[in-house]
Every structure is written in structure tokens, then in C-alpha cells.
Amino acid sequence: MDNYLNGILVLVLVLNLLSLGTSRINTIIKAVSVQGALLGVIPFVVHQHLTLPAIIVAVMAIALKGVVIPLVMVHALREAQIKREIEPMIGLMPSIILGAVATAFSLLFASQLPLASEHVGKLLVPTAIATVFTGFIVLITRYKALTQVVGYLILENGIYIFGMLLIEAMPFIVELGVLLDLFVGIFVICIIANHINQAFSSMDTRRLVTLKE
Amino acid sequence: MEFALIATPLLLAALSALIPSNRLRPWLLPVAGVVHSVMTAFLMARPEVSAGSSWLYLDPIGRVILPLVSVLYLLCSFYAVGVLHYRHNQANRVFCVCLISFLGIMTMVLLSQHLGLMWVGIETMTLTTAPLIYFNRTPQSIEATWKYLLIGSVGIALALLGTFFLAYASLHQGIEPTLSIEGMVRNAPMLSKSWLHAAFVLLLVGYGTKMGLAPMHTWKPDAYGEAPGVVGAIFAGGVTSCAFFALLRVYHICLAAGEGAYISRLLLVVGFLSMIVAGLFMVGQRDFKRMLAYSSVEHMGILAIGLGIGGPALFGTLLHVVTNGLTKGVLFLSAGNIHRAYASKNTDQVHGAIHRLPLSGGLFLAGFLAVTGSPPFGPFVSEFSILNGAFDGGHYATGGFFLLLLLVVFIGMGATVLRVVQGRAPAAVNKSPYREGLLTTVPAVLLMMLVLALGLYIPATLTALLNDAVRFLKV
């Protein structure tokens, strides 16, 4: 079982680097949707005896993160008629290197953390930390509104991985609430991103500088 | 009862989506406000009607903040009707639906006894309030909404990670992990210290972003500056109070874990930083709505400092949540009127408000005096009580620095407020047809009377409520 889990988590890490290394927004959205769907599979791998609510939450997660949210974003992308993230703050190659360094750091850092004995030596915690870092890198270094939304999704995915350690602590209704909030949040943010596109004829957030001291 | 308190506004919100008329729809706002405050009063007076659910009930901290939010919302809802009547040509369906459902969500936050549920409530609150900032549909308001959504979402995501860390703090020690407040407080002494520390930092950053503590406050001046005045009042009095309430929950758990010293240092640093940033940006501020946003940053800083001092200052801190919330209502509602009359919020154009709009101008001035802690208004009593707590606890340097920063803020804010209020109004503004209406002035007057009343005399029931809450936090 652990082998499957680690296999999934390595894929998640690879997808992190992939989303840092592409300028096509379509590709980033696809990478993150695959990542979200993979995360939804984890509960089936970790727990042999899943309760019905846990299965519902996992299926909802796969459906929302793997299908519905990416569709919303692709729709917004088509309306805005943009394809690429041109000239990010730091280039694609440096982004990948930064992502790799963050991943290595997370592995080292996680081995120092005081973890419960059953989690020592597993990839769950380092992957969670590395994914949170990747989300932050995308959020900070990309300028297109939609790419920043993807960064937020990656960040949220990282937190979701950490949540895997605590499946017993989170009640069904709260997990559903978290997923629903994520979906509505992305929906609202995409609407605003489209309004940015209409008002400024661009999704470049560098144009949002009228409000300052 | 608790369930009805949350569900009624949500049902009314759904109903308001069905009403076709832009003129009639806003009246559902006061309906929601009246129903909510009547139910709140009933629940406060007769706690035994509680449904007995272990996830949603009113505890002593909620009993302080829920009535404040309910009263503020009630008065703001009438004001909102007045404002929307001035602009009956503008579609207000989304605005009304969001503003009404926001009341239900806010109540859910204040009633929830589970950290996960509370998180869901605060995140939903972010989503229902974002369209309110965007009401004016200008490029600036889009920018403000975007910043609010993105910064708010990231902050809230970190709070979720912090919540997970809290649960992990018990898992690590081999305790059955739970996120119910009662369970957490019970298990607190056994929690893993390092995970608890990390969790507190993340939760402080996360909920601090919603409160608008520096340096996570950057969305606040933009959002408050671009949103309609009534939304500003609800943000500065309601949303921030709820976010502070969330922080209080975490504070409660850390205190029960015996980590008071660790968290109080962090709270003092963030609190003073907020006051310093607010003071710096208020000096020479030309936009009076942004100035109010910085005043809100300052007062969130005061709350954080109050928590940081702890012990004897807790009473004053909780009282300050109430007095600050009401005073912010006065300021934003009167600022909204001034903004409408002058069609500008820049002090280069706005002068002589006291002549052009005697009532709103006067309220703005009185609100300024109140919010900066001048006697005889409510915030004076609460700030004085926090200061007293600082000196009682032997924190002389903290108290002295606090006093100094209050003075800086008074001078900085005073210059802007006086420029707005004094002088002669431009001729064009004097000829404009805008007149103060009953709906847009009476709520602000009533709020001001409450602020004044709290400064002169604190009713025994309120004192009892506050003392209960302090005792609850310390146990």
C-alpha cells in the first residue's frame, strides 16, 4: 500500500515542477487537475476500510478538483482569449530550479519535524510542504490573473495532502464544506478575473495599480 | 433556535433573489435585521431554548459579539435601503442576496463550536462579501475586489493549514484528534508544543489577514475605500469582529495549553506593528475612506495588544470589540453620506461638510473623537481599561508605547477629519440636489447614541456578560 501512496506522491511532485516549467496556461490547468484527481485517490490507497461518507468526500474531491474546477477555468481562459503567461517575474528555468530546491528543502525539513511514529519516513508531509511552496512560487511570480488562481489551487492541494494525515479528525460535513468553499471560491475568482479582462483589456495583474498611497 | 438563527437569513436571501423589483428588494434587508435581532435577544434572554447541539451553541464569548453584530447589522440594513433608493436604477440583486446571506454566515461563525466548521464559515464570509466591494462596478472596485479575494483566500488557506496543525498536535501525542473547541480545550495541556506553536503562527497569519492586522492588511484600504459606506461599516464592525472571534478561539486553546507567554509576545509584535503602520499611513492621508480603513487596522492592533497583555486587560479588550464595532458604524455611515454629497472622497475637494451636511458632518466629527478614544465616548472606556490592565500587569513599557501611538493616530486622523469637516464647501456641491434622508441619518445617530451611552454608563448586564467571557477564556 505504501508503494502506491509514494508513487502517487512522486507524481504530485512531478506535476508541481511541470506547472512551474510551462508558459501555456492550458497545460498548467491540466497539470493541476490531474494533481487534484490524484489527491482524491489517496484515501482509497491509505485506508482499506472506507466508510460511506469518506467515499463520498473522495469522489466529490476527484469530481471537483479533477473535472469541474478545471472546466470553469478553461472556460474563463477561452473567454479571455489568452494562451500564455508571457514574461513571468522570473523565467521558466529559474522557476523549475526554485521548485526543485523547495522540494529538496521540504524533504530535509520534514525529516527534522517531530512526527507521529506512523508518519515517519513517508512522503506525505514533505509533499504537502513542497506543494504549498510551489503554490506560493506560482502566486508570487506569475502576473496573469488566471495563473495566480492556479497557484492558489496548488497551495490548496498542498494543504489537502496534509489533511490526509487527519482523516479521522475532520467530520464529513466539514470536509464537504471545505470542498464546496474551494469550488465557489474559484468560481467567484474566475468571474472577477473575467471582469478584470473586460475592464482592463488584459488579465495582467500589473495593471491593477491605481489604488495605492 | 441556533439553527433558525442561521437559516432564516439564508432563506430570506433566497427570497430576495426571487423578487424582481429593485425598489422593493432592499426592504428584505431590514426584515432580516429585525428578525435576527429579535431572535438573538430571545436566545440571550432564555438560553434554555437552545437546541442542545454540540456543534452550534452560544457560549460566553459569542454572547458578547453576537448582539453587537446583530444591532450593527439591523441599523446598517435600514441605511442600506436608503442608499439603494438613491440608486434605484442600478441592479442590486447580487448585492442584496450577498448582504443578507452574509448575516446568516456571520452568525454561523459566532455559534460554531468546531474549528473546522468555523473555518468554513469564515471562508464563506469572504466569498459573500467580495461581491459587495464590487457594487460600484468601476475599474478601481474590481482591483479592490481582486486583491481582497486573492489575499483573503490565501490567508484563509493558511488558517486551514494551521487548523490541521492543531489537530496534528493531538495526533502526535497519541490523543484521539478532535477539532471541537471543548475537546481541544480539554486536551490542551497534553498537546505537542511544537505543533501548537506552528499552528498558532499560521492561524494568527490566517485570521489576522481577515482582521486586517499589519502586515497582512494591504487589502483593507483598497476594499474599504472602494466599497459603499454601508459595506465598510459591516466590514469594520462585523467581519473583523468575527475574525477576531476566530482568533480568540485559538487564543483560548493556547491559554489552556499553558502557552500564554509564547503567544502574547507574537500578539504584541503584530499589534504594535499594526498601530505603527496605521499611524504612519494616516498622517497626510487625503482619502477619508482609506483613512477609516487605517483606523480599522489600528483598532485591530489594539485588540491584538489587549490579548497580548492578557489577564487584567481582557475585560477591556472584549469591551473594545463592542465599542469599536459601533463607532466604526457611525464613521462609515456618515462618511458614505459625505462621499455621496460631494461625489468625491478626497480632502482636496471635500471641505465644509459640517455646513453642507450638518448631521453627517457632525457625526463624522463626533465619531472621530470617539474612535480616537476621547471621553466621554465608549472607546475611551475600553482603551482606558486596556491601558489600566497593562499597568496593573506591570507592562509599563507596553502601556507607554501604546499611549504614544494613540497620540500619533489622533493627530494624523484629526488633520484629515478637520479638513473634511471645516471650511467652505465648493459651490457646485452646495447646489447639488443631494439632501440627507431619514433612512441614511437616523441609523448613524442611533449608533452614535449607543457609543455615547457606553461611554457614560456600562449597564450591569453588559458587565456581567463581559466578566463571564473573561472567566470562560481563563478556565
XYZ file of C-alpha atoms in Angstrom:
688
model
C 0.000 0.000 0.000
C 2.785 2.390 0.901
C 4.321 1.871 -2.506
C 1.176 3.019 -4.236
C 0.927 6.015 -1.948
C 4.521 7.027 -2.540
C 4.060 6.534 -6.271
C 1.113 8.927 -6.274
C 3.006 11.475 -4.213
C 6.026 11.375 -6.520
C 3.654 12.060 -9.412
C 2.255 15.008 -7.458
C 5.775 16.385 -7.043
C 6.496 15.952 -10.750
C 3.284 17.816 -11.593
C 4.433 20.651 -9.324
C 7.581 21.039 -11.386
C 5.642 20.697 -14.620
C 3.333 23.556 -13.675
C 6.353 25.695 -12.828
C 8.003 24.902 -16.147
C 5.310 25.720 -18.679
C 4.086 29.010 -20.025
C 0.913 27.590 -21.567
C -1.875 28.307 -19.122
C -3.897 25.427 -20.547
C -1.120 22.999 -19.612
C -0.885 24.336 -16.069
C -4.615 23.940 -15.601
C -4.404 20.352 -16.874
C -1.459 19.576 -14.608
C -3.326 20.862 -11.597
C -6.497 18.982 -12.496
C -4.536 15.721 -12.726
C -2.903 16.583 -9.412
C -6.299 17.207 -7.809
C -7.702 13.922 -9.116
C -4.631 12.015 -7.859
C -5.117 13.522 -4.402
C -8.709 12.331 -4.429
C -7.453 8.781 -4.973
C -5.189 8.828 -1.898
C -7.918 7.930 0.661
C -8.669 4.733 -1.278
C -5.000 3.775 -1.122
C -4.353 4.686 2.505
C -7.432 3.167 4.124
C -8.645 -0.305 3.420
C -11.965 0.154 5.192
C -13.517 3.365 3.991
C -16.828 4.498 5.429
C -19.529 5.715 3.087
C -19.093 9.436 3.952
C -15.355 9.168 3.319
C -16.004 7.644 -0.094
C -18.477 10.417 -0.929
C -15.939 13.095 0.031
C -13.181 11.431 -2.003
C -15.402 11.102 -5.080
C -16.528 14.714 -4.686
C -12.895 15.801 -4.451
C -11.995 13.957 -7.638
C -15.009 15.361 -9.469
C -14.493 18.962 -8.308
C -10.718 19.238 -8.465
C -10.213 16.949 -11.437
C -13.121 17.976 -13.641
C -15.411 20.827 -12.584
C -12.893 23.446 -11.443
C -10.611 22.914 -14.463
C -13.637 23.254 -16.744
C -14.591 26.553 -15.096
C -11.049 27.791 -15.551
C -10.714 26.654 -19.153
C -13.991 28.406 -19.877
C -12.668 31.623 -18.333
C -9.473 31.220 -20.326
C -11.371 30.861 -23.589
C -13.457 33.960 -22.861
C -10.323 35.943 -22.155
C -8.599 34.649 -25.283
C -5.189 34.282 -23.747
C -2.901 31.298 -24.063
C 0.408 32.013 -22.467
C 1.953 33.510 -19.399
C 4.337 35.877 -21.083
C 7.330 37.214 -19.186
C 6.766 35.920 -15.647
C 8.706 37.704 -12.925
C 11.354 35.007 -13.031
C 11.932 32.822 -16.104
C 10.670 29.279 -16.500
C 14.027 27.598 -15.941
C 14.778 29.501 -12.727
C 11.214 28.689 -11.572
C 11.857 24.967 -12.015
C 15.153 25.202 -10.184
C 13.494 27.138 -7.378
C 10.773 24.484 -7.232
C 13.360 21.693 -7.097
C 15.242 23.457 -4.308
C 11.969 23.914 -2.412
C 11.227 20.207 -2.811
C 14.653 19.185 -1.563
C 14.299 21.583 1.348
C 10.885 20.117 2.201
C 12.311 16.587 2.275
C 15.098 17.687 4.598
C 12.782 19.797 6.731
C 10.178 17.040 7.098
C 12.825 14.627 8.358
C 13.515 17.104 11.176
C 9.877 17.538 12.149
C 8.540 15.792 15.244
C 6.118 13.430 13.512
C 3.939 10.709 14.956
C 5.710 7.363 14.615
C 3.368 6.057 11.916
C 4.183 9.013 9.641
C 7.966 8.980 9.917
C 9.699 8.261 6.635
C 6.589 8.659 4.499
C 6.324 11.152 1.702
C 3.009 12.714 2.807
C 4.416 15.567 4.905
C 7.286 16.587 2.585
C 4.978 16.505 -0.434
C 2.472 18.678 1.384
C 5.136 21.250 2.253
C 6.686 21.197 -1.233
C 3.272 21.657 -2.854
C 2.451 24.602 -0.583
C 5.776 26.184 -1.584
C 5.080 25.572 -5.269
C 1.714 27.262 -4.882
C 3.385 30.290 -3.355
C 6.004 30.452 -6.114
C 3.305 30.463 -8.790
C 1.214 33.017 -6.884
C 4.109 35.410 -6.478
C 5.974 35.114 -9.762
C 3.140 34.987 -12.303
C 1.203 38.049 -13.389
C -1.809 36.715 -15.286
C -4.859 36.629 -13.040
C -5.759 33.076 -14.059
C -2.285 31.705 -13.408
C -2.461 33.167 -9.918
C -5.716 31.281 -9.397
C -3.891 28.093 -10.386
C -1.227 28.967 -7.817
C -3.941 29.218 -5.181
C -5.246 25.796 -6.253
C -1.777 24.244 -5.913
C -1.459 25.798 -2.447
C -4.845 24.359 -1.514
C -3.768 20.940 -2.867
C -0.735 21.012 -0.581
C -2.940 21.699 2.420
C -5.278 18.905 1.322
C -2.338 16.460 1.329
C -1.556 17.410 4.921
C -5.231 16.885 5.720
C -4.807 13.250 4.627
C -2.994 12.633 7.913
C -6.114 13.647 9.802
C -8.957 11.942 8.009
C -10.382 10.813 11.349
C -10.376 14.292 12.897
C -12.324 16.092 10.179
C -16.053 15.366 10.208
C -17.738 14.598 6.912
C -19.747 17.806 6.816
C -16.682 19.988 7.359
C -14.745 18.293 4.580
C -17.664 18.809 2.248
C -17.807 22.440 3.320
C -14.120 22.915 2.597
C -14.521 21.433 -0.888
C -17.621 23.452 -1.632
C -15.927 26.649 -0.473
C -12.981 25.912 -2.720
C -15.258 25.435 -5.686
C -17.355 28.551 -5.068
C -14.172 30.493 -4.362
C -12.621 29.542 -7.679
C -15.895 30.293 -9.413
C -16.122 33.793 -7.928
C -12.440 34.481 -8.559
C -12.803 33.440 -12.193
C -15.770 35.775 -12.623
C -13.744 38.661 -11.196
C -10.784 37.673 -13.394
C -13.076 37.949 -16.400
C -14.223 41.365 -15.264
C -10.577 42.378 -14.968
C -10.126 41.230 -18.541
C -13.109 43.309 -19.703
C -12.241 46.437 -17.754
C -8.510 46.474 -18.443
C -8.476 44.550 -21.763
C -5.935 42.252 -20.191
C -5.581 39.742 -17.401
C -2.269 41.206 -16.400
C -2.476 41.993 -12.690
C 0.325 44.537 -13.091
C -2.355 46.864 -14.435
C -4.098 46.788 -11.074
C -2.049 49.576 -9.579
C -4.396 52.536 -9.381
C -5.078 52.000 -5.702
C -2.063 52.894 -3.643
C -0.819 55.508 -1.250
C -33.131 28.078 17.851
C -29.485 28.375 16.842
C -30.257 26.634 13.619
C -33.135 29.011 12.872
C -30.864 31.975 13.580
C -28.584 30.846 10.754
C -31.221 29.523 8.382
C -33.659 32.462 8.451
C -31.286 34.974 6.828
C -30.266 32.383 4.258
C -33.917 31.758 3.366
C -34.564 35.495 3.142
C -31.539 35.794 0.866
C -33.009 33.159 -1.413
C -36.320 35.018 -1.334
C -34.641 38.295 -2.253
C -33.153 36.622 -5.315
C -36.717 35.937 -6.496
C -38.061 39.484 -6.089
C -37.934 41.250 -9.453
C -38.188 44.878 -8.287
C -35.025 46.814 -7.489
C -37.095 49.140 -5.286
C -38.808 46.507 -3.151
C -35.963 44.040 -2.803
C -33.799 46.100 -0.398
C -36.609 46.085 2.180
C -35.782 42.463 2.874
C -32.539 43.684 4.448
C -34.247 45.324 7.452
C -36.645 42.372 7.632
C -33.654 40.075 8.047
C -32.105 42.508 10.516
C -35.250 42.773 12.674
C -35.927 39.033 12.695
C -32.317 38.288 13.512
C -32.086 40.763 16.379
C -35.394 39.627 17.882
C -34.226 36.014 17.771
C -30.851 36.967 19.186
C -32.487 38.843 22.048
C -34.703 35.840 22.715
C -31.734 33.468 22.727
C -29.775 35.782 25.009
C -32.638 36.166 27.473
C -33.586 32.497 27.563
C -30.546 30.292 26.984
C -32.635 27.213 27.814
C -34.332 27.332 24.386
C -31.014 26.215 22.927
C -31.258 23.187 20.663
C -28.551 21.437 22.626
C -26.494 20.675 19.548
C -22.859 20.127 20.427
C -21.674 21.941 17.298
C -23.699 25.094 17.384
C -24.451 26.935 20.558
C -23.897 30.336 22.056
C -21.025 30.357 24.533
C -19.962 33.299 26.736
C -17.684 34.838 24.052
C -20.416 34.547 21.450
C -22.818 36.211 23.875
C -20.667 39.344 23.751
C -20.121 39.546 19.996
C -23.405 38.237 18.551
C -25.579 41.076 19.969
C -23.084 43.646 18.682
C -23.153 42.214 15.186
C -26.927 41.912 15.261
C -27.514 45.517 16.350
C -24.959 46.886 13.899
C -26.494 44.909 11.065
C -30.016 45.996 11.985
C -29.129 49.695 11.820
C -26.984 49.300 8.706
C -29.795 47.453 6.949
C -32.097 50.483 7.164
C -29.293 52.696 5.930
C -28.726 50.312 3.028
C -32.371 50.714 1.978
C -31.825 54.478 1.887
C -28.679 54.148 -0.178
C -30.200 51.718 -2.652
C -33.166 54.071 -3.139
C -30.781 56.786 -4.290
C -29.579 54.388 -6.924
C -32.704 52.503 -7.830
C -31.577 52.291 -11.457
C -28.627 50.143 -10.554
C -29.237 46.407 -10.279
C -28.945 45.317 -6.654
C -29.944 41.669 -6.738
C -26.449 40.261 -6.128
C -25.798 42.945 -3.528
C -28.929 42.131 -1.511
C -28.523 38.367 -1.756
C -24.919 38.579 -0.585
C -25.616 41.093 2.170
C -28.495 39.064 3.626
C -26.821 35.658 3.407
C -23.757 37.237 4.965
C -25.793 37.728 8.158
C -26.524 34.004 8.352
C -22.911 33.035 7.691
C -21.634 35.511 10.260
C -23.990 34.003 12.818
C -22.737 30.529 11.953
C -19.164 31.612 12.684
C -20.193 33.023 16.061
C -22.161 29.930 17.061
C -19.844 27.208 15.798
C -18.096 25.136 18.421
C -15.877 23.328 15.949
C -12.728 24.805 14.436
C -13.380 23.184 11.056
C -16.942 24.472 10.871
C -15.784 27.927 11.949
C -13.195 27.890 9.173
C -15.839 27.013 6.609
C -17.942 29.904 7.900
C -15.113 32.429 7.646
C -14.196 31.318 4.142
C -17.832 31.549 3.059
C -17.922 35.003 4.614
C -15.039 36.034 2.336
C -16.961 34.821 -0.680
C -20.262 36.504 0.202
C -18.576 39.822 0.953
C -16.431 40.040 -2.207
C -19.354 40.985 -4.500
C -20.284 43.751 -2.028
C -16.987 45.532 -2.688
C -17.622 45.247 -6.410
C -21.009 47.016 -6.189
C -19.888 50.195 -7.946
C -18.532 48.335 -10.991
C -15.630 50.706 -11.509
C -12.149 49.504 -12.527
C -10.928 50.547 -9.071
C -13.541 48.436 -7.341
C -12.558 45.429 -9.471
C -8.980 45.939 -8.396
C -10.021 46.136 -4.743
C -12.187 43.028 -5.052
C -9.387 41.084 -6.714
C -6.897 41.982 -4.003
C -9.418 41.163 -1.277
C -10.267 37.799 -2.808
C -6.726 36.710 -3.501
C -5.122 37.917 -0.275
C -8.131 36.781 1.749
C -8.196 33.326 0.158
C -4.502 32.723 0.655
C -4.733 33.909 4.260
C -7.699 31.675 4.919
C -5.899 28.734 3.280
C -3.061 29.219 5.758
C -5.604 29.235 8.567
C -6.829 25.848 7.327
C -3.271 24.533 7.433
C -2.994 25.914 10.963
C -6.232 24.137 11.904
C -4.775 20.885 10.575
C -1.611 21.508 12.586
C -3.748 21.890 15.710
C -5.375 18.541 15.040
C -1.951 17.033 14.389
C -0.736 18.398 17.734
C -3.072 15.931 19.416
C -2.464 13.099 16.944
C 1.263 13.393 17.592
C 0.726 12.810 21.307
C -1.461 9.805 20.607
C -4.680 11.554 21.632
C -7.800 10.974 19.587
C -7.707 14.036 17.296
C -10.668 16.364 17.515
C -11.350 19.897 16.409
C -14.278 20.672 18.677
C -13.470 23.656 20.851
C -14.496 21.877 24.032
C -12.370 18.831 23.219
C -9.377 20.947 22.217
C -9.513 22.984 25.420
C -9.824 19.798 27.467
C -6.849 18.165 25.725
C -4.839 21.384 25.521
C -2.305 20.648 28.291
C -1.324 17.410 26.557
C -0.855 18.833 23.035
C 2.513 18.697 21.294
C 4.091 22.080 21.959
C 5.989 22.481 18.696
C 2.939 21.731 16.548
C 0.843 24.028 18.699
C 3.330 26.875 18.213
C 3.394 26.364 14.443
C -0.392 26.174 14.381
C -0.727 29.427 16.291
C 1.579 31.277 13.908
C -0.374 30.060 10.879
C -3.735 30.829 12.469
C -2.556 34.273 13.531
C -1.474 34.992 9.958
C -4.643 33.475 8.518
C -7.291 35.046 10.711
C -5.077 38.126 11.093
C -5.414 38.616 7.338
C -9.187 38.705 7.707
C -8.908 41.067 10.666
C -6.518 43.274 8.726
C -3.556 43.148 11.074
C -0.339 44.553 9.624
C 1.497 43.353 7.561
C -1.441 41.368 6.140
C -3.646 44.466 5.975
C -2.857 45.541 2.388
C -6.287 44.644 1.001
C -8.058 46.733 3.581
C -7.565 50.355 2.448
C -8.459 49.379 -1.111
C -11.533 47.399 -0.150
C -12.872 49.937 2.361
C -12.035 52.783 0.039
C -13.956 51.380 -2.925
C -16.879 49.664 -1.193
C -20.072 51.618 -0.423
C -20.052 53.161 3.067
C -22.578 50.725 4.482
C -20.413 47.793 3.379
C -17.450 49.455 5.066
C -19.453 49.680 8.292
C -20.352 45.999 8.142
C -16.780 45.036 7.305
C -15.163 47.141 10.007
C -17.708 46.250 12.676
C -18.840 42.761 11.657
C -16.311 40.875 9.523
C -13.328 41.997 11.572
C -15.115 41.198 14.841
C -15.838 37.685 13.575
C -12.221 37.206 12.514
C -11.125 38.422 15.931
C -13.572 35.969 17.441
C -11.835 33.164 15.498
C -8.506 34.338 16.854
C -9.999 34.352 20.364
C -10.887 30.675 19.929
C -7.274 29.847 19.151
C -6.105 32.089 21.980
C -8.394 30.202 24.331
C -6.854 26.849 23.352
C -3.279 28.137 23.636
C -4.045 29.677 27.019
C -5.471 26.371 28.227
C -2.286 24.693 26.965
C -0.228 26.973 29.202
C 1.392 28.743 26.240
C 0.284 32.243 27.228
C 3.809 33.682 27.295
C 4.694 32.471 23.795
C 1.569 33.754 22.083
C 1.443 37.039 23.962
C 4.829 38.044 22.544
C 3.646 37.380 18.987
C 0.371 39.200 19.563
C 2.144 42.250 20.967
C 4.526 42.409 17.994
C 1.720 42.153 15.435
C -0.471 44.548 17.389
C 2.152 47.259 17.701
C 3.171 46.814 14.072
C -0.466 47.383 13.068
C -0.704 50.535 15.162
C 2.573 51.868 13.766
C 1.616 51.165 10.147
C -1.825 52.700 10.681
C -0.309 55.793 12.308
C 2.219 56.260 9.512
C -0.310 55.976 6.717
C -2.924 58.110 8.435
C -0.649 61.134 8.611
C -1.283 63.146 5.456
C -3.982 60.756 4.206
C -6.158 62.565 1.663
C -8.748 59.871 1.062
C -11.036 59.874 4.077
C -12.408 56.397 3.441
C -8.908 54.928 3.241
C -8.174 56.804 6.454
C -11.044 54.948 8.104
C -9.565 51.675 6.825
C -6.286 52.501 8.522
C -8.214 53.359 11.657
C -9.641 49.851 11.488
C -6.114 48.427 11.135
C -5.156 50.442 14.217
C -8.048 49.128 16.267
C -7.385 45.530 15.270
C -3.874 46.224 16.513
C -5.308 47.467 19.810
C -7.317 44.245 20.137
C -4.213 42.147 19.472
C -2.278 44.163 22.056
C -5.098 43.717 24.543
C -4.962 39.952 24.058
C -1.171 40.065 24.269
C -1.300 41.800 27.647
C -3.958 39.308 28.663
C -5.190 38.884 32.240
C -6.374 42.244 33.530
C -6.703 43.705 30.018
C -9.078 41.028 28.712
C -12.183 42.786 30.030
C -11.224 45.981 28.218
C -10.324 44.099 25.044
C -13.713 42.435 24.802
C -15.428 45.723 25.583
C -13.336 47.323 22.849
C -14.696 44.863 20.278
C -18.157 46.229 21.061
C -17.300 49.927 21.263
C -15.054 49.853 18.185
C -17.681 47.997 16.142
C -20.379 50.562 16.948
C -18.100 53.558 16.392
C -16.929 52.232 13.034
C -20.597 52.036 12.098
C -21.047 55.768 12.827
C -17.916 56.715 10.897
C -18.539 54.672 7.768
C -22.231 55.554 7.526
C -21.575 59.280 7.851
C -18.576 59.041 5.515
C -20.855 57.364 2.975
C -23.235 60.336 3.126
C -20.404 62.825 2.707
C -18.999 60.828 -0.200
C -22.403 60.852 -1.914
C -22.946 64.584 -1.444
C -19.510 65.581 -2.713
C -19.078 62.758 -5.260
C -15.518 62.593 -4.030
C -13.654 61.124 -1.098
C -10.558 63.228 -1.447
C -9.938 66.048 1.012
C -8.769 68.236 -1.891
C -12.429 68.514 -2.903
C -14.249 67.758 0.326
C -14.438 70.713 2.714
C -17.101 72.187 4.922
C -19.086 69.022 5.448
C -20.484 70.423 8.665
C -22.219 73.223 6.719
C -23.282 71.208 3.704
C -24.449 68.177 5.722
C -24.801 69.327 9.339
C -25.873 65.953 10.647
C -23.444 63.694 8.794
C -20.590 66.163 9.187
C -21.242 66.415 12.907
C -21.490 62.652 13.266
C -18.247 62.198 11.348
C -16.513 64.604 13.730
C -18.054 63.022 16.822
C -17.218 59.558 15.502
C -13.617 60.630 15.023
C -13.414 61.902 18.607
C -14.955 58.670 19.835
C -12.767 56.316 17.832
C -9.558 58.008 18.885
C -10.506 57.420 22.493
C -11.661 60.827 23.663
C -14.002 60.961 26.634
C -16.935 60.675 27.125
C -17.398 58.022 24.438
C -17.340 54.218 24.642
C -13.890 53.555 23.127
C -12.368 55.821 25.773
C -13.596 53.480 28.491
C -12.384 50.341 26.718
C -8.983 51.764 25.749
C -8.535 53.123 29.234
C -9.380 49.734 30.636
C -6.791 48.032 28.386
C -4.201 50.603 29.452
C -5.130 50.056 33.059
C -4.671 46.329 32.518
C -1.207 46.936 31.077
C -0.098 48.986 34.072
C -1.760 46.606 36.514
C 0.126 43.715 34.971
C 3.398 45.627 35.239
C 3.784 46.146 31.466
C 4.874 49.774 31.802
C 6.786 49.978 28.518
C 3.922 48.375 26.611
C 1.424 50.773 28.144
C 3.597 53.819 27.472
C 4.224 52.896 23.854
C 0.525 52.194 23.388
C -0.320 55.646 24.687
C 2.249 57.285 22.393
C 0.839 55.542 19.328
C -2.703 56.560 20.270
C -1.494 60.148 20.278
C 0.149 59.817 16.834
C -3.057 58.362 15.423
C -5.134 61.131 16.998
C -3.022 63.807 15.328
C -2.836 62.050 11.966
C -6.519 61.270 11.786
C -7.525 64.638 13.200
C -5.851 66.569 10.391
C -7.810 64.708 7.710
C -11.104 64.795 9.583
C -10.854 68.528 10.235
C -10.111 69.202 6.569
C -13.291 67.322 5.672
C -15.472 68.978 8.277
C -14.262 72.583 8.336
C -14.001 75.257 5.685
C -16.348 76.145 2.841
C -17.913 73.608 0.563
C -17.293 74.088 -3.187
C -20.147 75.965 -4.887
C -21.040 73.061 -7.164
C -21.524 70.804 -4.176
C -23.742 73.361 -2.442
C -26.028 73.433 -5.460
C -26.225 69.667 -5.878
C -29.688 68.309 -5.104
C -28.495 65.735 -2.553
C -30.270 66.047 0.797
C -29.845 63.988 3.902
C -32.686 61.486 4.250
C -34.135 59.893 7.343
C -33.000 56.411 6.381
C -29.414 57.434 5.867
C -29.034 59.538 9.013
C -31.141 58.023 11.797
C -29.148 54.739 11.915
C -25.897 56.663 12.322
C -27.449 58.878 15.018
C -28.672 55.822 16.929
C -25.241 54.196 16.700
C -23.646 57.396 17.966
C -26.070 57.462 20.906
C -25.087 53.889 21.767
C -21.405 54.830 21.637
C -22.050 57.808 23.892
C -24.180 55.758 26.272
C -21.457 53.131 26.629
C -19.013 55.882 27.483
C -21.213 57.294 30.224
C -22.552 54.145 31.759
C -21.948 50.464 31.148
C -25.093 48.509 32.013
C -24.756 45.787 34.618
C -25.885 43.134 32.146
C -23.034 44.005 29.770
C -20.521 43.952 32.608
C -21.822 40.542 33.616
C -21.558 39.256 30.036
C -18.008 40.536 29.710
C -16.974 39.077 33.054
C -18.474 35.722 32.057
C -16.490 35.769 28.820
C -13.241 36.643 30.619
C -13.804 33.846 33.113
C -14.599 31.451 30.255
C -11.346 32.341 28.479
C -9.227 31.901 31.555
C -10.535 28.476 32.542
